[in-house]
């Protein structure tokens, strides 16, 4: 008998052995798989219902005017309270996070020839908004926070670089203290894409309050939701005016004109991304619950971290500001993809499923990016000499691909009971030592 087996036998005899993992014939931690749910709808109640009924009963579904002498106020009130919550001067409600990104591109006047630095791991819209504006997406590697690696930004800056997108992915704030000085040094703007981290913070500041302009999504998978929806925030009155005009066919309405004081821009070609009063009403009710939802998910995540932190050798996703993290998931780091996959299959056997980083895609390896496919062959993004010469594909983001292969963890639901977070802890305590 070697020493390890000997010590194990002694421990077993003393009744203190770690329980046998289900994958090795032990009893699973849970009888049925643990299932994380969408957050926002779990908090729907009389408040959302009342706003919807008011819009129906008054017959006023459009934000700018309708029956009666006073303008409808659901979207307007949502904008006012959202700006206050995010600690910014202005907020504009729009129809989606993607619409918010396209509106932000317009506000910043991103266009043909302009380059935008984006993390290689993000949601499609971060890059497609740049392409649809005619600009060129340039991808930077992520680090072990799964956010853009601040050390991989500077060498990608050219005289044409106009913007850096700091995307706060899967609940975790990007390292703004490292990103903002790089942008300032080169005279480049910063956009915070907070779609996956609505309600999170960085060193006490709300996500979205640090960049030149920021966007949020209220799609089902995000913190608060009306199914679809989005918002743009900024402290700059001209960026807000251009955003408001772009989202409403080039004009600025009385309410927003009054908010900026004196409009300074002429009418230009815009789009229609206006939010309806139904969406505005649901979002207003959800916004008033944001701090509760964030508090619930954070405390569940903290409980799981605290329950496994002492495991020998365990390492987690890098959190640039642990207190600001939403707690969307608790990601554990492995040395190899094989270990990560063994962890996943053993956790599945415990009926406590875990998943790799999710909700985003490795943009530079997508065929439509590699092959530079746009709706029109003369689209300006990839027809310039620089656009023609830029290469995408897996060789441009090896570290991103490696990092995403080596992490997995449980999603955290704000409504998990103590029993459910205990099950997550128990399963990881059983499985992790058997994997590494
Ligand atoms: C979801 C998401 C968006 C787009 O939001 P939609 O409301 O789905 O259009 C943009 N950026 C990121 C990082 C996202 O996760």
CSV table of N, CA, C and O in Angstrom, one decimal, residues 78 82 91-97 100-101 214-218 229-233 275:
chain,number,residue,atom,x,y,z
A,78,UNK,N,-38.3,55.9,-17.1
A,78,UNK,CA,-37.3,54.9,-17.1
A,78,UNK,C,-35.9,55.5,-17.4
A,78,UNK,O,-34.9,55.3,-16.7
A,82,UNK,N,-32.9,55.5,-14.9
A,82,UNK,CA,-31.7,54.7,-15.3
A,82,UNK,C,-30.4,55.6,-15.3
A,82,UNK,O,-29.4,55.1,-14.8
A,91,UNK,N,-29.6,59.3,-20.3
A,91,UNK,CA,-29.9,58.0,-20.7
A,91,UNK,C,-30.9,58.0,-21.8
A,91,UNK,O,-31.8,58.8,-21.8
A,92,UNK,N,-30.7,57.2,-22.8
A,92,UNK,CA,-31.6,57.0,-23.9
A,92,UNK,C,-32.0,55.6,-24.0
A,92,UNK,O,-31.2,54.7,-24.1
A,93,UNK,N,-33.3,55.3,-24.0
A,93,UNK,CA,-33.9,54.0,-24.1
A,93,UNK,C,-34.0,53.6,-25.6
A,93,UNK,O,-34.4,54.5,-26.4
A,94,UNK,N,-33.7,52.4,-25.9
A,94,UNK,CA,-33.8,52.0,-27.3
A,94,UNK,C,-34.3,50.5,-27.3
A,94,UNK,O,-34.6,50.0,-26.2
A,95,UNK,N,-34.4,49.9,-28.5
A,95,UNK,CA,-35.2,48.7,-28.6
A,95,UNK,C,-34.3,47.4,-28.3
A,95,UNK,O,-34.9,46.4,-28.1
A,96,UNK,N,-33.0,47.5,-28.3
A,96,UNK,CA,-32.2,46.4,-28.0
A,96,UNK,C,-30.7,46.9,-27.6
A,96,UNK,O,-30.4,48.0,-27.9
A,97,UNK,N,-29.9,45.9,-27.1
A,97,UNK,CA,-28.5,46.3,-26.9
A,97,UNK,C,-27.8,46.5,-28.3
A,97,UNK,O,-26.9,47.3,-28.4
A,100,UNK,N,-28.6,49.8,-29.3
A,100,UNK,CA,-27.9,50.7,-28.5
A,100,UNK,C,-26.4,50.9,-29.0
A,100,UNK,O,-25.9,52.0,-29.1
A,101,UNK,N,-25.8,49.8,-29.4
A,101,UNK,CA,-24.4,49.8,-30.0
A,101,UNK,C,-24.4,50.6,-31.3
A,101,UNK,O,-23.5,51.4,-31.5
A,214,UNK,N,-21.8,54.5,-23.1
A,214,UNK,CA,-22.0,53.1,-22.7
A,214,UNK,C,-23.3,52.6,-23.1
A,214,UNK,O,-24.2,53.3,-23.3
A,215,UNK,N,-23.4,51.2,-23.2
A,215,UNK,CA,-24.6,50.6,-23.7
A,215,UNK,C,-25.0,49.5,-22.7
A,215,UNK,O,-24.1,48.9,-22.1
A,216,UNK,N,-26.3,49.2,-22.7
A,216,UNK,CA,-26.9,48.1,-21.9
A,216,UNK,C,-27.9,47.3,-22.8
A,216,UNK,O,-28.4,47.9,-23.7
A,217,UNK,N,-28.1,46.1,-22.4
A,217,UNK,CA,-29.2,45.3,-23.1
A,217,UNK,C,-30.2,44.9,-22.0
A,217,UNK,O,-29.8,44.6,-20.9
A,218,UNK,N,-31.5,44.8,-22.4
A,218,UNK,CA,-32.5,44.3,-21.6
A,218,UNK,C,-33.2,43.1,-22.2
A,218,UNK,O,-34.4,42.8,-22.0
A,229,UNK,N,-34.9,45.1,-25.3
A,229,UNK,CA,-34.8,46.5,-24.8
A,229,UNK,C,-33.3,46.8,-24.7
A,229,UNK,O,-32.4,45.9,-24.7
A,230,UNK,N,-33.0,48.1,-24.6
A,230,UNK,CA,-31.6,48.5,-24.5
A,230,UNK,C,-31.5,50.0,-24.0
A,230,UNK,O,-32.5,50.7,-24.0
A,231,UNK,N,-30.3,50.4,-23.7
A,231,UNK,CA,-30.1,51.8,-23.3
A,231,UNK,C,-28.7,52.3,-23.6
A,231,UNK,O,-27.8,51.5,-23.7
A,232,UNK,N,-28.6,53.6,-23.9
A,232,UNK,CA,-27.3,54.2,-24.1
A,232,UNK,C,-27.2,55.3,-23.0
A,232,UNK,O,-28.1,56.0,-22.7
A,233,UNK,N,-26.0,55.4,-22.4
A,233,UNK,CA,-25.8,56.5,-21.4
A,233,UNK,C,-24.5,57.3,-21.7
A,233,UNK,O,-23.6,56.7,-22.3
A,275,UNK,N,-38.2,53.1,-28.0
A,275,UNK,CA,-38.8,52.1,-27.1
A,275,UNK,C,-40.3,52.4,-27.0
A,275,UNK,O,-40.7,53.5,-26.9
